[in-house]
Coordinates of N, CA, C and O in Angstrom, one line a residue:
M1 N -5.2 -22.3 14.2 CA -4.5 -21.1 14.0 C -5.1 -20.3 12.9 O -5.2 -19.1 13.0
F2 N -5.6 -20.9 11.8 CA -6.2 -20.2 10.7 C -7.4 -19.5 11.2 O -7.6 -18.3 10.8
I3 N -8.2 -20.1 12.0 CA -9.5 -19.4 12.5 C -9.1 -18.2 13.3 O -9.8 -17.1 13.1
I4 N -8.1 -18.3 14.1 CA -7.7 -17.1 14.9 C -7.3 -16.0 14.0 O -7.7 -14.8 14.2
R5 N -6.4 -16.3 13.1 CA -5.9 -15.3 12.2 C -7.0 -14.7 11.3 O -7.1 -13.5 11.1
W6 N -8.0 -15.5 10.9 CA -9.1 -15.0 10.1 C -10.0 -14.0 11.0 O -10.3 -13.0 10.5
I7 N -10.2 -14.4 12.2 CA -11.0 -13.6 13.1 C -10.3 -12.2 13.4 O -10.9 -11.2 13.3
L8 N -9.0 -12.3 13.7 CA -8.3 -11.1 13.9 C -8.2 -10.2 12.7 O -8.3 -9.0 12.8
G9 N -8.1 -10.8 11.5 CA -8.1 -10.0 10.3 C -9.4 -9.3 10.1 O -9.4 -8.1 9.7
R10 N -10.5 -10.0 10.4 CA -11.8 -9.3 10.2 C -12.0 -8.2 11.2 O -12.6 -7.2 10.9
I11 N -11.5 -8.4 12.4 CA -11.6 -7.3 13.4 C -10.8 -6.1 12.9 O -11.2 -5.0 13.0
I12 N -9.6 -6.3 12.4 CA -8.7 -5.2 11.9 C -9.5 -4.5 10.8 O -9.5 -3.3 10.7
L13 N -10.1 -5.3 9.9 CA -10.8 -4.6 8.8 C -12.0 -3.8 9.3 O -12.3 -2.8 8.7
L14 N -12.7 -4.4 10.3 CA -13.9 -3.7 10.8 C -13.4 -2.3 11.5 O -14.0 -1.3 11.2
V15 N -12.4 -2.4 12.3 CA -11.9 -1.2 13.0 C -11.5 -0.2 11.9 O -11.8 1.0 12.0
N16 N -10.8 -0.7 10.9 CA -10.3 0.2 9.8 C -11.5 0.9 9.1 O -11.5 2.1 8.8
A17 N -12.6 0.1 8.9 CA -13.7 0.7 8.2 C -14.5 1.7 9.1 O -15.0 2.7 8.6
L18 N -14.5 1.4 10.4 CA -15.2 2.3 11.3 C -14.5 3.6 11.6 O -15.1 4.5 12.1
T19 N -13.2 3.6 11.5 CA -12.4 4.7 11.9 C -11.4 5.1 10.8 O -10.2 5.2 10.9
P20 N -12.0 5.5 9.6 CA -11.1 5.9 8.5 C -10.4 7.2 8.8 O -11.0 8.1 9.4
P21 N -9.1 7.3 8.5 CA -8.4 8.6 8.7 C -8.9 9.7 7.8 O -9.4 9.4 6.7
K22 N -8.8 10.9 8.3 CA -9.2 12.1 7.5 C -8.2 12.3 6.4 O -7.0 12.3 6.6
K23 N -8.7 12.6 5.2 CA -7.8 12.8 4.0 C -7.3 14.2 4.1 O -8.0 15.2 4.4
M24 N -6.0 14.4 3.7 CA -5.4 15.7 3.5 C -6.1 16.4 2.4 O -6.3 15.8 1.3
Q25 N -6.3 17.7 2.5 CA -7.0 18.4 1.5 C -6.0 19.2 0.6 O -5.0 19.8 1.1
R26 N -6.3 19.1 -0.7 CA -5.5 19.8 -1.7 C -6.4 20.5 -2.7 O -7.5 20.0 -2.9
S27 N -5.9 21.4 -3.4 CA -6.7 22.0 -4.6 C -6.8 20.9 -5.6 O -5.9 20.0 -5.7
P28 N -7.8 21.0 -6.5 CA -7.9 20.0 -7.5 C -6.7 19.9 -8.4 O -6.3 18.8 -8.9
E29 N -6.1 21.0 -8.7 CA -4.9 21.0 -9.5 C -3.7 20.3 -8.9 O -3.0 19.5 -9.5
E30 N -3.5 20.6 -7.6 CA -2.4 19.9 -6.8 C -2.7 18.4 -6.8 O -1.7 17.6 -6.9
Q31 N -3.9 18.0 -6.5 CA -4.3 16.6 -6.4 C -4.0 15.9 -7.8 O -3.5 14.8 -7.8
A32 N -4.4 16.6 -8.9 CA -4.2 16.0 -10.2 C -2.7 15.8 -10.5 O -2.3 14.8 -11.0
E33 N -1.9 16.8 -10.1 CA -0.4 16.7 -10.3 C 0.1 15.5 -9.4 O 1.0 14.7 -9.9
L34 N -0.3 15.4 -8.2 CA 0.1 14.4 -7.3 C -0.3 13.0 -7.9 O 0.5 12.0 -7.8
D35 N -1.5 12.9 -8.4 CA -2.0 11.6 -9.0 C -1.1 11.2 -10.1 O -0.8 10.0 -10.3
K36 N -0.6 12.1 -10.9 CA 0.3 11.8 -12.0 C 1.6 11.2 -11.4 O 2.1 10.3 -12.0
Q37 N 2.1 11.8 -10.4 CA 3.3 11.4 -9.8 C 3.2 10.0 -9.1 O 4.1 9.2 -9.2
T38 N 2.1 9.7 -8.5 CA 1.9 8.4 -7.8 C 1.4 7.3 -8.8 O 1.3 6.2 -8.4
A39 N 1.2 7.7 -10.1 CA 0.8 6.6 -11.0 C 2.0 5.6 -11.2 O 1.7 4.5 -11.7
S40 N 3.2 5.9 -10.8 CA 4.3 5.0 -11.0 C 4.4 4.1 -9.7 O 5.4 3.3 -9.6
L41 N 3.5 4.1 -8.8 CA 3.6 3.3 -7.6 C 2.5 2.2 -7.6 O 1.4 2.5 -8.1
S42 N 2.9 1.1 -7.0 CA 1.9 0.0 -6.8 C 2.2 -0.6 -5.4 O 3.3 -0.9 -5.1
L43 N 1.1 -0.8 -4.6 CA 1.3 -1.5 -3.3 C 0.8 -2.9 -3.4 O -0.4 -3.2 -3.7
Y44 N 1.7 -3.8 -3.2 CA 1.4 -5.3 -3.1 C 1.0 -5.5 -1.7 O 1.8 -5.2 -0.7
Q45 N -0.1 -6.1 -1.4 CA -0.6 -6.3 -0.1 C -1.6 -7.4 0.1 O -2.0 -8.0 -0.9
Y46 N -1.9 -7.7 1.3 CA -3.0 -8.7 1.6 C -4.1 -7.8 2.3 O -3.7 -6.9 3.2
E47 N -5.3 -8.0 2.1 CA -6.4 -7.2 2.6 C -6.4 -7.1 4.1 O -6.5 -6.0 4.6
A48 N -6.2 -8.2 4.8 CA -6.3 -8.1 6.3 C -5.0 -8.1 7.0 O -5.0 -8.2 8.2
C49 N -3.9 -8.0 6.3 CA -2.6 -7.9 7.0 C -2.5 -6.5 7.8 O -2.7 -5.5 7.2
P50 N -2.2 -6.6 9.0 CA -2.2 -5.3 9.8 C -1.2 -4.3 9.3 O -1.4 -3.1 9.4
F51 N 0.0 -4.8 8.8 CA 1.0 -3.8 8.3 C 0.5 -3.2 7.0 O 0.8 -2.1 6.7
C52 N -0.2 -4.0 6.2 CA -0.8 -3.5 5.0 C -1.9 -2.4 5.3 O -2.0 -1.4 4.6
V53 N -2.7 -2.7 6.3 CA -3.7 -1.8 6.7 C -3.1 -0.5 7.1 O -3.5 0.6 6.8
K54 N -2.0 -0.6 7.9 CA -1.2 0.6 8.3 C -0.8 1.5 7.1 O -0.9 2.7 7.2
V55 N -0.3 0.8 6.1 CA 0.2 1.6 4.9 C -1.0 2.2 4.2 O -1.0 3.3 3.8
R56 N -2.1 1.4 4.0 CA -3.3 1.9 3.3 C -3.9 3.1 4.1 O -4.3 4.1 3.5
R57 N -3.9 3.0 5.4 CA -4.4 4.2 6.2 C -3.5 5.4 6.0 O -4.0 6.5 5.9
A58 N -2.2 5.2 5.9 CA -1.3 6.4 5.7 C -1.6 6.9 4.3 O -1.6 8.2 4.1
M59 N -1.8 6.0 3.3 CA -2.1 6.5 1.9 C -3.4 7.3 1.9 O -3.4 8.3 1.2
R60 N -4.3 6.9 2.7 CA -5.6 7.6 2.7 C -5.4 9.0 3.4 O -5.9 10.0 3.0
R61 N -4.7 8.9 4.6 CA -4.4 10.2 5.3 C -3.7 11.2 4.4 O -4.0 12.4 4.5
F62 N -2.7 10.7 3.7 CA -1.9 11.6 2.8 C -2.7 11.9 1.5 O -2.2 12.7 0.7
N63 N -3.8 11.3 1.3 CA -4.7 11.4 0.1 C -3.9 11.1 -1.2 O -3.8 11.9 -2.1
L64 N -3.2 9.9 -1.2 CA -2.4 9.4 -2.3 C -3.2 8.3 -3.0 O -3.6 7.4 -2.4
N65 N -3.3 8.5 -4.3 CA -3.9 7.4 -5.1 C -2.9 6.5 -5.7 O -2.2 6.8 -6.7
V66 N -2.7 5.4 -5.0 CA -1.7 4.4 -5.3 C -2.4 3.1 -5.7 O -3.3 2.7 -4.9
E67 N -2.1 2.5 -6.8 CA -2.7 1.2 -7.2 C -2.4 0.2 -6.1 O -1.3 0.0 -5.7
V68 N -3.5 -0.5 -5.7 CA -3.3 -1.6 -4.6 C -3.5 -2.9 -5.3 O -4.5 -3.1 -6.0
R69 N -2.5 -3.8 -5.1 CA -2.6 -5.1 -5.8 C -2.6 -6.2 -4.7 O -1.7 -6.3 -3.9
D70 N -3.6 -7.0 -4.7 CA -3.8 -8.0 -3.7 C -3.1 -9.3 -4.1 O -3.5 -10.0 -5.0
A71 N -1.9 -9.5 -3.5 CA -1.1 -10.7 -3.8 C -1.6 -12.0 -3.3 O -1.1 -13.0 -3.7
R72 N -2.6 -12.0 -2.4 CA -3.2 -13.2 -2.0 C -4.2 -13.7 -2.9 O -4.3 -14.9 -3.2
R73 N -5.0 -12.8 -3.5 CA -6.1 -13.2 -4.3 C -5.8 -13.2 -5.8 O -6.6 -13.8 -6.6
N74 N -4.7 -12.6 -6.2 CA -4.4 -12.6 -7.6 C -3.1 -13.3 -7.8 O -2.0 -12.8 -7.4
Q75 N -3.1 -14.4 -8.5 CA -1.9 -15.2 -8.7 C -0.8 -14.4 -9.5 O 0.4 -14.6 -9.3
D76 N -1.3 -13.6 -10.5 CA -0.3 -12.9 -11.3 C 0.5 -11.9 -10.4 O 1.7 -11.7 -10.6
Y77 N -0.2 -11.2 -9.5 CA 0.5 -10.2 -8.6 C 1.4 -11.0 -7.6 O 2.5 -10.5 -7.4
K78 N 1.0 -12.1 -7.2 CA 1.8 -12.9 -6.3 C 3.1 -13.3 -7.0 O 4.2 -13.2 -6.4
T79 N 3.0 -13.8 -8.2 CA 4.1 -14.3 -9.0 C 5.0 -13.1 -9.3 O 6.3 -13.2 -9.1
E80 N 4.4 -12.0 -9.7 CA 5.2 -10.8 -10.0 C 6.0 -10.3 -8.8 O 7.2 -10.0 -8.9
L81 N 5.4 -10.3 -7.6 CA 6.0 -9.9 -6.4 C 7.2 -10.8 -6.0 O 8.3 -10.4 -5.7
E82 N 6.9 -12.1 -6.1 CA 7.9 -13.1 -5.7 C 9.1 -13.1 -6.7 O 10.3 -13.1 -6.3
Q83 N 8.9 -13.0 -8.0 CA 9.9 -13.1 -9.0 C 10.7 -11.8 -9.1 O 11.9 -11.8 -9.2
N84 N 10.0 -10.7 -9.2 CA 10.6 -9.4 -9.4 C 11.1 -8.7 -8.1 O 12.1 -8.0 -8.1
G85 N 10.3 -8.8 -7.1 CA 10.6 -8.2 -5.8 C 11.6 -9.0 -5.0 O 12.3 -8.5 -4.1
G86 N 11.7 -10.3 -5.3 CA 12.7 -11.2 -4.7 C 12.1 -12.0 -3.5 O 12.8 -13.0 -3.1
K87 N 11.0 -11.6 -3.0 CA 10.4 -12.5 -1.9 C 8.9 -12.2 -1.9 O 8.4 -11.1 -2.3
L88 N 8.2 -13.2 -1.3 CA 6.7 -13.0 -1.1 C 6.5 -12.5 0.3 O 6.3 -13.2 1.2
K89 N 6.5 -11.2 0.4 CA 6.4 -10.5 1.6 C 5.6 -9.2 1.4 O 5.9 -8.5 0.4
V90 N 4.6 -8.9 2.2 CA 3.8 -7.7 2.1 C 3.8 -7.0 3.4 O 4.1 -7.6 4.5
P91 N 3.6 -5.7 3.4 CA 3.4 -4.8 2.2 C 4.7 -4.6 1.4 O 5.8 -4.7 2.0
C92 N 4.6 -4.4 0.2 CA 5.7 -4.0 -0.7 C 5.3 -3.0 -1.7 O 4.3 -3.1 -2.4
L93 N 6.0 -1.9 -1.7 CA 5.8 -0.8 -2.6 C 6.7 -0.9 -3.9 O 7.9 -1.0 -3.7
R94 N 6.0 -1.0 -5.0 CA 6.8 -1.1 -6.3 C 6.9 0.3 -6.8 O 5.9 1.0 -7.0
I95 N 8.1 0.8 -7.0 CA 8.4 2.2 -7.4 C 9.1 2.2 -8.7 O 10.2 1.7 -8.8
E96 N 8.4 2.7 -9.7 CA 9.0 2.8 -11.1 C 9.8 4.1 -11.1 O 9.2 5.2 -10.9
E97 N 11.1 4.0 -11.3 CA 12.0 5.1 -11.4 C 12.6 5.2 -12.8 O 12.5 4.2 -13.6
Q98 N 13.2 6.3 -13.2 CA 13.8 6.5 -14.5 C 14.9 5.4 -14.8 O 15.0 5.0 -15.9
D99 N 15.6 4.9 -13.7 CA 16.6 4.0 -13.9 C 16.2 2.5 -13.6 O 17.1 1.7 -13.4
G100 N 14.9 2.3 -13.5 CA 14.5 0.9 -13.2 C 13.4 0.9 -12.2 O 12.7 1.9 -11.9
V101 N 13.2 -0.3 -11.6 CA 12.1 -0.5 -10.6 C 12.7 -0.8 -9.3 O 13.7 -1.6 -9.2
R102 N 12.2 -0.2 -8.2 CA 12.7 -0.5 -6.9 C 11.5 -1.1 -6.1 O 10.4 -0.7 -6.2
W103 N 11.8 -2.1 -5.3 CA 10.8 -2.8 -4.5 C 11.1 -2.5 -3.0 O 12.2 -2.8 -2.5
M104 N 10.2 -1.9 -2.3 CA 10.4 -1.4 -0.9 C 9.5 -2.2 0.0 O 8.3 -2.2 -0.1
Y105 N 10.1 -2.9 0.9 CA 9.4 -3.7 1.9 C 9.4 -2.9 3.3 O 10.1 -1.9 3.4
E106 N 8.6 -3.3 4.2 CA 8.5 -2.8 5.5 C 7.6 -1.6 5.6 O 7.8 -0.6 4.9
S107 N 6.5 -1.7 6.3 CA 5.5 -0.6 6.4 C 6.0 0.7 6.8 O 5.7 1.7 6.2
G108 N 6.9 0.7 7.8 CA 7.5 2.0 8.3 C 8.3 2.7 7.2 O 8.2 3.9 7.0
D109 N 9.1 1.9 6.5 CA 9.9 2.5 5.4 C 9.0 3.0 4.3 O 9.3 4.1 3.7
I110 N 7.9 2.3 3.9 CA 7.0 2.7 2.9 C 6.3 4.0 3.3 O 6.3 5.0 2.5
I111 N 5.8 4.1 4.5 CA 5.1 5.3 4.9 C 6.1 6.5 4.9 O 5.7 7.6 4.5
Q112 N 7.3 6.3 5.4 CA 8.3 7.3 5.4 C 8.6 7.8 4.0 O 8.7 9.0 3.8
Y113 N 8.8 6.9 3.1 CA 9.0 7.2 1.7 C 7.9 8.1 1.1 O 8.1 9.1 0.5
L114 N 6.6 7.6 1.3 CA 5.5 8.3 0.8 C 5.4 9.7 1.4 O 5.2 10.7 0.7
E115 N 5.6 9.9 2.7 CA 5.5 11.2 3.3 C 6.6 12.1 2.8 O 6.4 13.3 2.5
Q116 N 7.8 11.6 2.7 CA 9.0 12.4 2.3 C 8.8 12.9 0.8 O 9.3 14.0 0.5
N117 N 8.2 12.0 0.0 CA 8.2 12.3 -1.5 C 6.9 12.9 -2.0 O 6.9 13.5 -3.1
Y118 N 5.8 12.7 -1.3 CA 4.5 13.1 -1.8 C 3.7 14.0 -0.9 O 2.6 14.4 -1.3
V119 N 4.1 14.3 0.3 CA 3.4 15.1 1.2 C 4.1 16.4 1.4 O 5.3 16.4 1.8
K120 N 3.4 17.5 1.2 CA 4.0 18.8 1.4 C 3.4 19.6 2.5 O 2.3 19.4 2.9

């Protein structure tokens, strides 16, 4: 089973690399302001997870600079996700807000949140 998942993961990464989405264009000033806003976001993910790839592609399409944290390869990120987010599940968007931190799971919800809050 591991071999099949590994092969499928590599195929997903290859397709993603060969077909990157086109980035949304903004003025340098608009992009700088958006970068400040997205500095409070972190995406916990696994490199070859298809749902994580879906979110990363949306982030690229929306031209959003969000910190990406690999919870499979970095034990600190894995522990942080599990202890603070409540479960070891990816993708997960960590959103720092004025009244605390929110952890958002589910790729569709994450993409919808990004589009509603950061795409004009």
